CSV table of C-alpha atoms and ligand atoms in Angstrom, one decimal:
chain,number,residue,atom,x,y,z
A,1,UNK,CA,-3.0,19.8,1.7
A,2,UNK,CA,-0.8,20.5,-1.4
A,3,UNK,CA,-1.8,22.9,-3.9
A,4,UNK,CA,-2.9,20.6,-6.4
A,5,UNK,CA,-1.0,21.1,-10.4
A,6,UNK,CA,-3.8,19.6,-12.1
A,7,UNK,CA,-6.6,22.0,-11.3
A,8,UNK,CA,-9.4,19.6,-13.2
A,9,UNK,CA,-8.8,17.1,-10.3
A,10,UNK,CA,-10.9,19.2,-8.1
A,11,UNK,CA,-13.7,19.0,-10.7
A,12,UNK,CA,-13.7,14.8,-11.1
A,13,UNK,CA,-16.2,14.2,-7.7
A,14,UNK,CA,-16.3,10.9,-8.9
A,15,UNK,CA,-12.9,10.3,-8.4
A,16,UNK,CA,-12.5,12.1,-5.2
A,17,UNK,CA,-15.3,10.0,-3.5
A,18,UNK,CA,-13.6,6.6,-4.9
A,19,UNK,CA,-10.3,7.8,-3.5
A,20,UNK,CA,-12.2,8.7,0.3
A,21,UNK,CA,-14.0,5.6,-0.3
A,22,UNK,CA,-11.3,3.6,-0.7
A,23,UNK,CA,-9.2,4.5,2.0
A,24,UNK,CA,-12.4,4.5,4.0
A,25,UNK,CA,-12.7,0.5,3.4
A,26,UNK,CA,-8.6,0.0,4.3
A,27,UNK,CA,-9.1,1.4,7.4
A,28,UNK,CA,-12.6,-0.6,8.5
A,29,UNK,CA,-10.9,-3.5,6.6
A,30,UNK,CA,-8.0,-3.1,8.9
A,31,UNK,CA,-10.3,-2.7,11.8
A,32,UNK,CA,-12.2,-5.5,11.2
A,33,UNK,CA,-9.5,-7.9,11.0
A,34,UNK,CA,-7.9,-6.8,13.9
A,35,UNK,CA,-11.4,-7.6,15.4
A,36,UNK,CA,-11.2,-11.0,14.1
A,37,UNK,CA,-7.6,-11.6,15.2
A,38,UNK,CA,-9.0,-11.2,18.7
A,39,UNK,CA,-11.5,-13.5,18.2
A,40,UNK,CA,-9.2,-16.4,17.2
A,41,UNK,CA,-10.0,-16.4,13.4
A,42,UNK,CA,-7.1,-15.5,11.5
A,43,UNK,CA,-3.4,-18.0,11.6
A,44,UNK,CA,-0.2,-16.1,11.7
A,45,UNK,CA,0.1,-12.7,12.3
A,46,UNK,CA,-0.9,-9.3,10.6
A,47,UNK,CA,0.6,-5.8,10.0
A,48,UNK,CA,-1.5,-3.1,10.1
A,49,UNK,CA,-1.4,0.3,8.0
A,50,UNK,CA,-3.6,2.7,9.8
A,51,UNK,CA,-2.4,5.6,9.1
A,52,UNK,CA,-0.9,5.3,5.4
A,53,UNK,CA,-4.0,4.5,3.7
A,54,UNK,CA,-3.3,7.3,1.5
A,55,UNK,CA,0.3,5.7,0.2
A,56,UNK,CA,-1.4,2.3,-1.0
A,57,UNK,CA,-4.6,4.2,-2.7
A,58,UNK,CA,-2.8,7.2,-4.0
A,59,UNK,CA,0.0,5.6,-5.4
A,60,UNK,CA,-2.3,2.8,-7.3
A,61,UNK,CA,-4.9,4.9,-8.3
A,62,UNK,CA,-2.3,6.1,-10.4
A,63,UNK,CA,-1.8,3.0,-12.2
A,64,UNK,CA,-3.8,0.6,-14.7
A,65,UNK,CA,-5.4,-2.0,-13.8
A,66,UNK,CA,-2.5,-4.4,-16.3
A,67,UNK,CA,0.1,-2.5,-14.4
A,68,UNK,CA,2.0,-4.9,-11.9
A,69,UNK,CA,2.5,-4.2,-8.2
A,70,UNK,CA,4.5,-6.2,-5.4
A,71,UNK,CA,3.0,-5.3,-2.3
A,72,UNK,CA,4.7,-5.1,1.5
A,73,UNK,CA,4.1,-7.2,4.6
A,74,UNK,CA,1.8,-4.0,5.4
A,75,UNK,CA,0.3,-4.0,1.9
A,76,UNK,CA,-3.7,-4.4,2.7
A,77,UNK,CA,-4.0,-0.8,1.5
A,78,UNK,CA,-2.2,-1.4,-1.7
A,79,UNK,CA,-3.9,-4.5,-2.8
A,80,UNK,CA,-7.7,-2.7,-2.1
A,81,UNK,CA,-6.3,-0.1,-4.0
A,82,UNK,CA,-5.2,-2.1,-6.8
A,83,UNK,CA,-8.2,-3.6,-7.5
A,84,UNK,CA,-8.6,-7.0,-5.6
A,85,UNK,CA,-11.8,-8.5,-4.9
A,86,UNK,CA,-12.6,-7.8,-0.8
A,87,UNK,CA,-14.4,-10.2,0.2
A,88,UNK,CA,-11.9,-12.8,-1.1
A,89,UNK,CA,-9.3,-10.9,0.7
A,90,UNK,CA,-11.2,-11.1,3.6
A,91,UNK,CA,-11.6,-15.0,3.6
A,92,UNK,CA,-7.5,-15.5,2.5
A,93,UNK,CA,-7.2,-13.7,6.0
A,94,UNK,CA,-9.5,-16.3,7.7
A,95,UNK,CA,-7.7,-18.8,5.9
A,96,UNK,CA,-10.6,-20.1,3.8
A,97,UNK,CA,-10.5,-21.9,0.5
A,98,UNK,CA,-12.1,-19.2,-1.6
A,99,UNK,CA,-9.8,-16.4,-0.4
A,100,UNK,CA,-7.1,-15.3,-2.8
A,101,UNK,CA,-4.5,-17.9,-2.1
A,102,UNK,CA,-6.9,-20.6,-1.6
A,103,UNK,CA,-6.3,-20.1,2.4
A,104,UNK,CA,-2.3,-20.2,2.2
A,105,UNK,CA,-1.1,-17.6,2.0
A,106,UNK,CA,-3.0,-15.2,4.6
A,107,UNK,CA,-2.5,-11.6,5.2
A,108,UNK,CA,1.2,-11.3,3.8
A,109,UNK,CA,1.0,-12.7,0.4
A,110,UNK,CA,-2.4,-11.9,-1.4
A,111,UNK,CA,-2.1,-12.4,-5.3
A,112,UNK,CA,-4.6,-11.5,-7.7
A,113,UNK,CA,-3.1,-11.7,-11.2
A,114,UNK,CA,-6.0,-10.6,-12.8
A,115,UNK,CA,-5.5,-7.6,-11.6
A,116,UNK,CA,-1.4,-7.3,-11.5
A,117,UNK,CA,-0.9,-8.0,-8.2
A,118,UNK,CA,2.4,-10.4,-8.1
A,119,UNK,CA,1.9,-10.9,-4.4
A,120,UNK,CA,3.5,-9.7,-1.6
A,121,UNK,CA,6.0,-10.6,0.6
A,122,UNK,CA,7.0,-11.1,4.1
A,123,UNK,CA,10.8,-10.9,3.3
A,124,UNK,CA,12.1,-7.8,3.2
A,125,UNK,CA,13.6,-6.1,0.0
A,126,UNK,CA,12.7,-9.3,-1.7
A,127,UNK,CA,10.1,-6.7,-4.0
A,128,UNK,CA,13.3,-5.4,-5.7
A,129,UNK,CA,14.5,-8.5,-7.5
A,130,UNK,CA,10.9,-9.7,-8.5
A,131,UNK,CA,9.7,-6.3,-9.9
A,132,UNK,CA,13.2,-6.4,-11.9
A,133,UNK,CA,12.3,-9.5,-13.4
A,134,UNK,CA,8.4,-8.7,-14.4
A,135,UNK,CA,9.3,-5.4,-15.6
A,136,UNK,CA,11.9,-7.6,-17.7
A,137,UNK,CA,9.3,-9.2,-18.8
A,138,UNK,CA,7.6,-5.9,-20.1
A,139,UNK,CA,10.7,-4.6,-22.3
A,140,UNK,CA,10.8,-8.2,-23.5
A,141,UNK,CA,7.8,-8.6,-25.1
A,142,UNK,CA,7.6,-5.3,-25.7
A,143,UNK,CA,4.2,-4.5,-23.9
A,144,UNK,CA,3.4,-0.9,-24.1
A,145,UNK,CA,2.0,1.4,-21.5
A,146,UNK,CA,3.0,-1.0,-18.5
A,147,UNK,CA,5.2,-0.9,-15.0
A,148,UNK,CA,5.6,-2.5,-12.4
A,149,UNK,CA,5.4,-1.3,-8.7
A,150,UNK,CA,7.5,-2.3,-5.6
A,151,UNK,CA,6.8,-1.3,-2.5
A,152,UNK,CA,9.1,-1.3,0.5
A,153,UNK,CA,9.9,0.8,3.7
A,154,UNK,CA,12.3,2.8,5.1
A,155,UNK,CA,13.6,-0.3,7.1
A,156,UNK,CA,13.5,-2.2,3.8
A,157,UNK,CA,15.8,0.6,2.2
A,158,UNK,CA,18.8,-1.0,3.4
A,159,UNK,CA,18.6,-4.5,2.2
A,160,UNK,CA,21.3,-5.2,-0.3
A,161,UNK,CA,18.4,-6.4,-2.9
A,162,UNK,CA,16.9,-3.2,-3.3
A,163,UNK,CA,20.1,-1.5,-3.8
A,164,UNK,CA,21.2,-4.4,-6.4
A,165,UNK,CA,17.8,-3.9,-8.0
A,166,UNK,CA,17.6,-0.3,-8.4
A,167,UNK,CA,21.3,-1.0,-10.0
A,168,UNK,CA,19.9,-3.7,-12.3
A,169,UNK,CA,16.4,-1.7,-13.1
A,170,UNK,CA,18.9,1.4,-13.9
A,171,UNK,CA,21.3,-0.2,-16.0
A,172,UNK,CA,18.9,-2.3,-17.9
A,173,UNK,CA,16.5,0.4,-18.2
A,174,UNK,CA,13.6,-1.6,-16.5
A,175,UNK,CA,10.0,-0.1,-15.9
A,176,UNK,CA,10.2,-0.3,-12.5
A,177,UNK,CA,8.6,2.1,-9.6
A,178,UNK,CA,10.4,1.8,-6.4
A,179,UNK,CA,7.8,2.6,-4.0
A,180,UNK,CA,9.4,3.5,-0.8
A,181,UNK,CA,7.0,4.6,2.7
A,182,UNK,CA,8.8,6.1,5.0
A,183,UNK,CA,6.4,5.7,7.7
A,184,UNK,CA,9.9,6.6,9.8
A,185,UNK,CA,10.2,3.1,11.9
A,186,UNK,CA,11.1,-0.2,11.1
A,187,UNK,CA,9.8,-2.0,14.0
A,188,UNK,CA,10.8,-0.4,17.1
A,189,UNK,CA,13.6,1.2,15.7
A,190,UNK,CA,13.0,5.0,14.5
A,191,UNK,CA,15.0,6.3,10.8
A,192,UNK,CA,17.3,8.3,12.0
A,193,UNK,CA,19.2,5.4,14.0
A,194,UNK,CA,19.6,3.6,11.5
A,195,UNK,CA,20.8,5.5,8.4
A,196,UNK,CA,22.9,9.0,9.0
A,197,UNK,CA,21.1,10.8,6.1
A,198,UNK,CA,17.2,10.5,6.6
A,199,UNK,CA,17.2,12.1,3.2
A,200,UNK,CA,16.5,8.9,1.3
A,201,UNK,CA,15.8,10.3,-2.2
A,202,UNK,CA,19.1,10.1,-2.0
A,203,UNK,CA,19.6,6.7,-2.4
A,204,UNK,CA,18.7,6.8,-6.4
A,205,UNK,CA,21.9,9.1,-7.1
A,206,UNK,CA,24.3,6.3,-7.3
A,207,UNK,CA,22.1,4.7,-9.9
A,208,UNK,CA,21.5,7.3,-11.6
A,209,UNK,CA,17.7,7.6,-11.2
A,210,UNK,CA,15.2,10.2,-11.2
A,211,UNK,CA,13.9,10.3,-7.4
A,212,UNK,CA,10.0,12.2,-6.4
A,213,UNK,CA,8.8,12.4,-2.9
A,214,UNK,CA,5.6,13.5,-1.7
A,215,UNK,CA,3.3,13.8,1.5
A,216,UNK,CA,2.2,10.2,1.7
A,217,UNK,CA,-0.6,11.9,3.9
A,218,UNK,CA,-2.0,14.0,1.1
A,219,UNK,CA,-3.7,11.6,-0.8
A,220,UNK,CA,-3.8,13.9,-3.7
A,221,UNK,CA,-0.2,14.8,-3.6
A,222,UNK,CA,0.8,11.0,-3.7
A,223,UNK,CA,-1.5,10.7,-6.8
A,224,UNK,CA,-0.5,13.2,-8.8
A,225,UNK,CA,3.6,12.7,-8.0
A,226,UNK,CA,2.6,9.1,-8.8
A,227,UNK,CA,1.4,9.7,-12.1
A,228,UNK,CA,4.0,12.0,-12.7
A,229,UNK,CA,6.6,9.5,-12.5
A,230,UNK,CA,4.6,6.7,-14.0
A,231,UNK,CA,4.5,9.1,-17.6
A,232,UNK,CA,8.5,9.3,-16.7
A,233,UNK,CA,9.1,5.5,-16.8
A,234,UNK,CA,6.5,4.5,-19.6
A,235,UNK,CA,7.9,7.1,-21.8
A,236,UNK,CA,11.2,5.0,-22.0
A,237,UNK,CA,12.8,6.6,-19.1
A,238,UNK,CA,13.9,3.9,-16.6
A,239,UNK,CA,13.1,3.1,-13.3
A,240,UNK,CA,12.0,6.0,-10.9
A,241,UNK,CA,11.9,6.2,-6.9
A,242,UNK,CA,9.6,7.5,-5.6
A,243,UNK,CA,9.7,8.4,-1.6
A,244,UNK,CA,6.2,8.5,0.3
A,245,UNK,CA,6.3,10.3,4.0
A,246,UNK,CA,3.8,8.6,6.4
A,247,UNK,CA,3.7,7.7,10.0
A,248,UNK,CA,2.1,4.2,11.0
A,249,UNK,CA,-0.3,5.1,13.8
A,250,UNK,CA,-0.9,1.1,14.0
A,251,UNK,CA,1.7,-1.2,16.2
A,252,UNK,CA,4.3,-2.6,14.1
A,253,UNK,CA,2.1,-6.1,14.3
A,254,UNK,CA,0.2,-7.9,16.4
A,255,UNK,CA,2.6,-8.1,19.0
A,256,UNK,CA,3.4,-4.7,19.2
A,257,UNK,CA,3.4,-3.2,23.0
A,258,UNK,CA,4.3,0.3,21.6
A,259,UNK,CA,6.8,1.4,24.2
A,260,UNK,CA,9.5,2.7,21.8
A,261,UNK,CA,7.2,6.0,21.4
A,262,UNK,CA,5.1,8.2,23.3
A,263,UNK,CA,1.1,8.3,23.3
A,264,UNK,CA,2.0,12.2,22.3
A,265,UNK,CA,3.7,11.3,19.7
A,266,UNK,CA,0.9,8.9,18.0
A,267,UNK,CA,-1.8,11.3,19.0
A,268,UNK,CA,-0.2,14.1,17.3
A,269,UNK,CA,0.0,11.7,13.5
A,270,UNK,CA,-3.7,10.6,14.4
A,271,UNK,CA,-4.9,14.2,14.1
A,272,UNK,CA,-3.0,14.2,10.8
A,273,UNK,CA,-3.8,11.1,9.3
A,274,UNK,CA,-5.2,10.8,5.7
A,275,UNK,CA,-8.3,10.1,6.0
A,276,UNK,CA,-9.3,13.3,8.6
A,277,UNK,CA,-7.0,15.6,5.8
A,278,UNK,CA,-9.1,14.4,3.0
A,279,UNK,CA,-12.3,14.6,4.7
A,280,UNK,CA,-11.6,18.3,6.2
A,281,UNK,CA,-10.1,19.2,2.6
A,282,UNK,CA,-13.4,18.2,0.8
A,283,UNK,CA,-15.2,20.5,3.1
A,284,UNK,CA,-13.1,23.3,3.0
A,285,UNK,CA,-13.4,23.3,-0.5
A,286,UNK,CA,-16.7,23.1,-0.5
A,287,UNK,CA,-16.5,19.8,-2.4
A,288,UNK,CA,-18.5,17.5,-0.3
A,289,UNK,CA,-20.4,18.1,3.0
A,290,UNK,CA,-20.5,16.4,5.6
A,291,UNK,CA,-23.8,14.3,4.6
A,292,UNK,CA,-21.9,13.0,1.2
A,293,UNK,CA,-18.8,12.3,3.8
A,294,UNK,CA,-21.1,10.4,6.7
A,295,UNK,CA,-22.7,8.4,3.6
A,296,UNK,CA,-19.4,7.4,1.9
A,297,UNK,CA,-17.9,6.2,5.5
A,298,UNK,CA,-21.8,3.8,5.1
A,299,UNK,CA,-20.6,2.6,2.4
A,300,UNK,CA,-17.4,1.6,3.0
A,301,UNK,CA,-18.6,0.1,6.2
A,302,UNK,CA,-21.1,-1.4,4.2
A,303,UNK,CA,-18.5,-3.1,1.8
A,304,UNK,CA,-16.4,-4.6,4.3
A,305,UNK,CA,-19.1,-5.8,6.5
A,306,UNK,CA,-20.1,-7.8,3.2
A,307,UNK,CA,-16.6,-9.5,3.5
A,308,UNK,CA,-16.6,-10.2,6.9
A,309,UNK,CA,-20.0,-12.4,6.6
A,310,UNK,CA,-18.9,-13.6,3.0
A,311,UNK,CA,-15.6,-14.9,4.6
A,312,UNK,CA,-16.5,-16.7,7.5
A,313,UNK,CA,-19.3,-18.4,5.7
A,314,UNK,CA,-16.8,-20.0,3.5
A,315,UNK,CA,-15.1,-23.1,3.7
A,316,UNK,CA,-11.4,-24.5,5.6
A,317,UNK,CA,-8.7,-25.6,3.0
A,318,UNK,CA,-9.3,-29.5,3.2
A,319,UNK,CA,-6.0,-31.2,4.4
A,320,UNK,CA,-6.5,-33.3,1.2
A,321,UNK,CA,-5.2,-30.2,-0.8
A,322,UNK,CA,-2.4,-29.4,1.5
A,323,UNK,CA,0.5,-29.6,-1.1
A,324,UNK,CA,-1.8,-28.7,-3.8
A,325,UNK,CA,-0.2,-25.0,-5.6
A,326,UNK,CA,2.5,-24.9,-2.5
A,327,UNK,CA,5.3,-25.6,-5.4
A,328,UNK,CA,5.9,-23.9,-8.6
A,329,UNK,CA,5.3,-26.6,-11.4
B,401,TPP,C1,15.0,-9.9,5.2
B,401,TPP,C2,14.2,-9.6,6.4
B,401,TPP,N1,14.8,-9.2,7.5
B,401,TPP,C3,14.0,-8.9,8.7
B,401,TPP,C4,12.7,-9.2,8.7
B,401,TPP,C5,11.9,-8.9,9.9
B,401,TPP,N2,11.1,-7.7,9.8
B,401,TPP,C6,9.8,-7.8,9.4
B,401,TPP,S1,9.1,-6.3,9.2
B,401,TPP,C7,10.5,-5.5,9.6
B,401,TPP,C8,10.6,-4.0,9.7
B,401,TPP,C9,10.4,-3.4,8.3
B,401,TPP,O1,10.4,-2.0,8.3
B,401,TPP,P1,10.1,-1.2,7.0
B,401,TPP,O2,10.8,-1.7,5.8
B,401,TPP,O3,10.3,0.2,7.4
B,401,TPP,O4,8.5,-1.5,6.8
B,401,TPP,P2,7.3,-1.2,7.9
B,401,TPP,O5,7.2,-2.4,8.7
B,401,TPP,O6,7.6,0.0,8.6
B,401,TPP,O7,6.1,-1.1,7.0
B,401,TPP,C10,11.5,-6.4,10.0
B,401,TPP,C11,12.9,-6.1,10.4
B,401,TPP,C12,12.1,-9.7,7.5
B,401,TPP,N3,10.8,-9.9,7.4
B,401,TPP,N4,12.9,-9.9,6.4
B,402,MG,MG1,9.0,1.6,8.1
């Protein structure tokens, strides 16, 4: 791990165990719904993070809880992290009326505006646009002390909306954090095949923004170059990019056969991951031992257990409401 700048974080336990906690739940959250996948419970299909839990809880633990995000089609990480209740998550994955979207949405599109999630989104890039237009919003009405986050991936980084968006966030001078996780495939197809310079903090120099990058694997790291950037853009600065290494250890989606990369290859991120760099950096630092570790993984399984019973107990969207919220009014 990183040496960390702000020595003090090493003193905050509390914060450390919500941040281990936290990614603790993704992954069992993750887990569980794969689970349920296989048991014929959830419509449509699911991407899995395992592996980058420390992108979608490091980068919102830097933010407030009015603070807007747009999550990715991967985003299950980043909506825990940003606050949303789990157990509704849990039944908008089975598809139930109490979940988040009332059932419609499923896996891909969780909202919670109570807690600034604007949703997420199964079309790539489409983040850009929309964080343009609520960060609009913010220098509008002249709300202090307030982004808004948009995630996307490497794959993502070539859509012509992110590129017209970072222009627009730029020129307008937008609060806007472009969150980009390079978890180095997009689908099958690995970074470097697609794009000649991997380098993609490069991509804010034509607009003239400040770019960051960090270990997305260092939970810490991702935190504290987060909250660097967030002081950046709520002091009046403009948009920022911000560019998050990862590896997804997980199959692209549910469909997924893996054969574009080599068991070697996904053993040697596993052994990496987040969540095994956090837990031996705890004990190495004499932080936590490996009771307070085995009782925080309890919890967490505890949590998302919860959900799993709370979720299926609720009930199907009644075909009575079918077109009921489907249209903006
Ligand atoms: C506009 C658009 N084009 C193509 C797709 C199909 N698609 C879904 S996910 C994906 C790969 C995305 O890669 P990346 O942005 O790196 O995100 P990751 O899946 O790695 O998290 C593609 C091509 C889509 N959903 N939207
Ligand atoms: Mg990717």
């Amino acid at each position: 791990m990183e040496k960390h700048k702000d020595g003090s974080l090493l003193e905050n336990k509390q914060f450390l165990k919500d941040l281990m906690v936290r990614m603790m739940t993704v992954n069992k959250f993750e887990e569980s719904a794969f689970w349920l996948f296989g048991q014929g419970l959830v419509y449509g299909t699911m991407h899995l993070g395992v592996g980058e839990e420390a992108t979608g809880i490091g980068t919102t633990a830097a933010l407030t809880k009015e603070d807007y995000m747009l999550a990715t089609h991967r985003g299950h990480g980043q909506a825990i992290g940003k606050g949303v209740d789990i157990n509704s998550m849990m039944a908008e994955i089975l598809a139930r009326e109490t979940g988040t979207n009332r059932g419609k949405g499923g896996s891909m599109h969780i909202c919670d505006f109570d807690n600034g999630i604007l949703g997420a989104n199964g079309i790539l890039g489409a983040n850009g646009p929309i964080a343009c237009g609520a960060a609009l919003t913010i220098k509008l009405k002249n709300i202090p002390n307030r982004v808004c986050v948009a995630f996307f991936g490497d794959g993502s980084s070539n859509e012509g909306a992110i590129h017209e968006a970072m222009n627009l966030a730029s020129v307008w001078n937008l609060p806007v954090m472009f969150v980009l996780i390079n978890n180095t495939y997009g689908m099958s197809t690995p970074l470097n095949r697609v794009v000649k310079d991997t380098d993609l903090t490069k991509r804010a120099i034509p607009y003239g923004i400040k770019a960051y990058e960090c270990d997305g694997n260092d939970v810490l790291a991702v935190y504290e170059t987060v909250k660097e950037a967030r002081e950046y853009v709520v002091a009046g600065n403009g948009p920022v990019l911000i560019v998050e290494h990862t590896y997804r250890i997980s199959g692209h989606s549910k469909s997924d056969g893996n054969l574009y990369r080599s068991k070697e290859e996904i053993q040697y991120w596993k052994e990496r991951g987040p969540i095994i760099r956090f837990k031996d950096f705890l004990l190495q630092n004499n932080i936590f031992t490996d009771d307070d570790i085995a009782a925080m993984d309890a919890e967490a399984e505890q949590i998302v257990q919860n959900a799993v019973e709370y979720a299926k107990a609720q009930p199907q969207p009644v075909v009575e409401d079918l077109e009921a919220d489907v249209y903006a009014k």
